[in-house]
Amino acid sequence: MRDKILELLKSNESYLSGEDISRRMDVSRTAIWKHIQALKQEGYDIESHPRLGYRLRQIPDRLLPEEIRPRLNTVKIGRGGIHYFSEVASTNNEAKKLAAAGCAEGTIVLAEAQNGGRGRLSRGWFSPFARGIWLSVVLRPPFSPQEAPKCTMMAAVAVNRAIRRVAGIESGIKWPNDILCGGKKLVGILTEMSAEMDAINHIVIGIGMNVNIAPEDFPPDLAPIATSLAAEAGKPVSRLELLAAVLAELDKIYQHATAYGFGEVLQRWRQESVTLGQEVTVLGVSKQFSGLAVDIDEDGALLVKTPDGIEKVLAGDVSIRPKQ
C-alpha cells in the first residue's frame, strides 16, 4: 500500500487529493493520511495542503526499501527480502540471525549506520550515518564448504565493477577482501559461513563501502589509509545508484558461478587485482615472510614467490601489506 502511494506521488508533479488517492487505492482517507505520515517519518518531504492534497517535494538520501525495489535488476539478490535499519551494531550479525531462522536466499540487510561494524580478524569498520553502504547478503549456494572463500573474491569482482561503472574511478582488488584506489581502502568485504561437513547452510557476505565520506571526516588513524568514492571522483556519488549496480553485478556473477563454477570469477579477479605482481609481506600468526605475489590458485589462495620457493597463503590467517 505505502509503495503504491509513493508511486502515485512520484508520478505526479502537482498535488494529489487525499480523496483521489483513497479512490485509486480503494481505502479510506484516514488510511491514506496514516501512510503519508509514515513516509514523512522516513524522510520523504511531502507537502500537505488542506484543499489541494499532497505533493512529493524531495526524496531522502536514504537506502529505503521503497527506493531500492524499483531499482532491482536481479534474479535473486534482494528478492528474498530487504531489511532496513537506521542504525544497527552489525548488518552481518542481523543477516546471520535471519539466515539461521530460515530466511530466503537473496535476503539483504542494510543500515544507514553501524556502531559495531567489523572487518576481517575482528578489526573495526568506520560506518557513519548515510555516507556509505553497509550491506549484508544471505546466500545458500550449492558449493562445497571448501569453496566458500571464493565467495569473497566473487563479491570483490562484482563490487569493483559496480564502482568503476557508477563512479568512473580506477579501483582495484587487494587480496583477499579489500578494494583500493590510489593505495587507500574504499571497500572491505567480510564473508561468514554456517556449514556441515559436506554442505553449506548459508553464507553471509558483508560489504562496507565508503561512499560520500569527506577526507577530513575519517578518524585520525584511518585518514592515511582510507578514502571514499566521493573523494576520488571529486563529487558526491548516488548511494542508491551504486547499491543497485552492486546488487545487479553480484546477482549476475553469482548466477554464473552456481551454473559454471568459479573459473571466470578467478580470471576476472586476476585482471582487476592490485596485489599480483607486487612485493608483499605476509604477516601470519606464527610466520612472517616477504616475496612477490605471482598468482592465485584454483582455491583462491595467494601464491607468493620467495627465495625458498612458492608459499601458499590462505585467506583468513594473514594480513598483506606492501613490502617496505
Short mmCIF file of C-alpha atoms in Angstrom, two decimals, residues 42-43 59-64 84-88 91 110-115 125-135 208-214 217-218 228-230 235-243:
data_model
loop_
_atom_site.label_atom_id
_atom_site.label_comp_id
_atom_site.label_asym_id
_atom_site.label_seq_id
_atom_site.Cartn_x
_atom_site.Cartn_y
_atom_site.Cartn_z
CA GLU A 42 11.07 8.02 6.86
CA GLY A 43 12.35 11.33 5.50
CA ILE A 59 13.19 12.02 -1.84
CA PRO A 60 15.53 11.48 1.14
CA ASP A 61 19.13 10.33 0.73
CA ARG A 62 18.34 7.03 2.38
CA LEU A 63 18.67 3.41 1.29
CA LEU A 64 15.00 2.76 1.92
CA TYR A 84 16.49 -1.82 6.63
CA PHE A 85 17.85 -0.24 9.82
CA SER A 86 18.59 3.36 10.63
CA GLU A 87 21.37 2.13 12.90
CA VAL A 88 22.49 -1.34 13.92
CA THR A 91 24.46 -5.89 9.36
CA LEU A 110 21.10 -2.56 5.05
CA ALA A 111 21.88 0.07 7.67
CA GLU A 112 22.45 3.81 7.44
CA ALA A 113 25.00 3.43 10.25
CA GLN A 114 26.73 0.67 12.19
CA ASN A 115 28.04 1.07 15.72
CA TRP A 125 34.90 -0.61 10.49
CA PHE A 126 34.04 3.10 10.45
CA SER A 127 30.36 3.28 9.38
CA PRO A 128 28.99 6.85 9.64
CA PHE A 129 25.32 7.66 9.07
CA ALA A 130 24.10 7.92 5.45
CA ARG A 131 27.58 8.30 3.99
CA GLY A 132 28.33 4.74 2.98
CA ILE A 133 26.74 1.45 2.03
CA TRP A 134 26.71 -1.04 4.90
CA LEU A 135 25.25 -4.17 3.37
CA GLY A 208 31.25 -1.94 3.71
CA MET A 209 31.68 0.87 1.16
CA ASN A 210 32.97 4.36 1.86
CA VAL A 211 30.82 6.44 -0.48
CA ASN A 212 30.36 10.10 0.50
CA ILE A 213 32.76 10.45 3.44
CA ALA A 214 34.88 13.61 3.29
CA ASP A 217 35.80 13.11 8.50
CA PHE A 218 37.83 9.90 8.76
CA SER A 228 35.84 7.35 -0.32
CA LEU A 229 34.28 7.30 -3.76
CA ALA A 230 33.30 10.97 -3.47
CA LYS A 235 31.83 14.73 -6.49
CA PRO A 236 29.08 13.01 -4.47
CA VAL A 237 28.04 9.55 -5.65
CA SER A 238 24.43 8.36 -5.58
CA ARG A 239 24.27 5.62 -2.98
CA LEU A 240 21.04 4.24 -4.46
CA GLU A 241 22.51 4.04 -7.96
CA LEU A 242 25.67 2.40 -6.63
CA LEU A 243 23.75 -0.07 -4.47
#
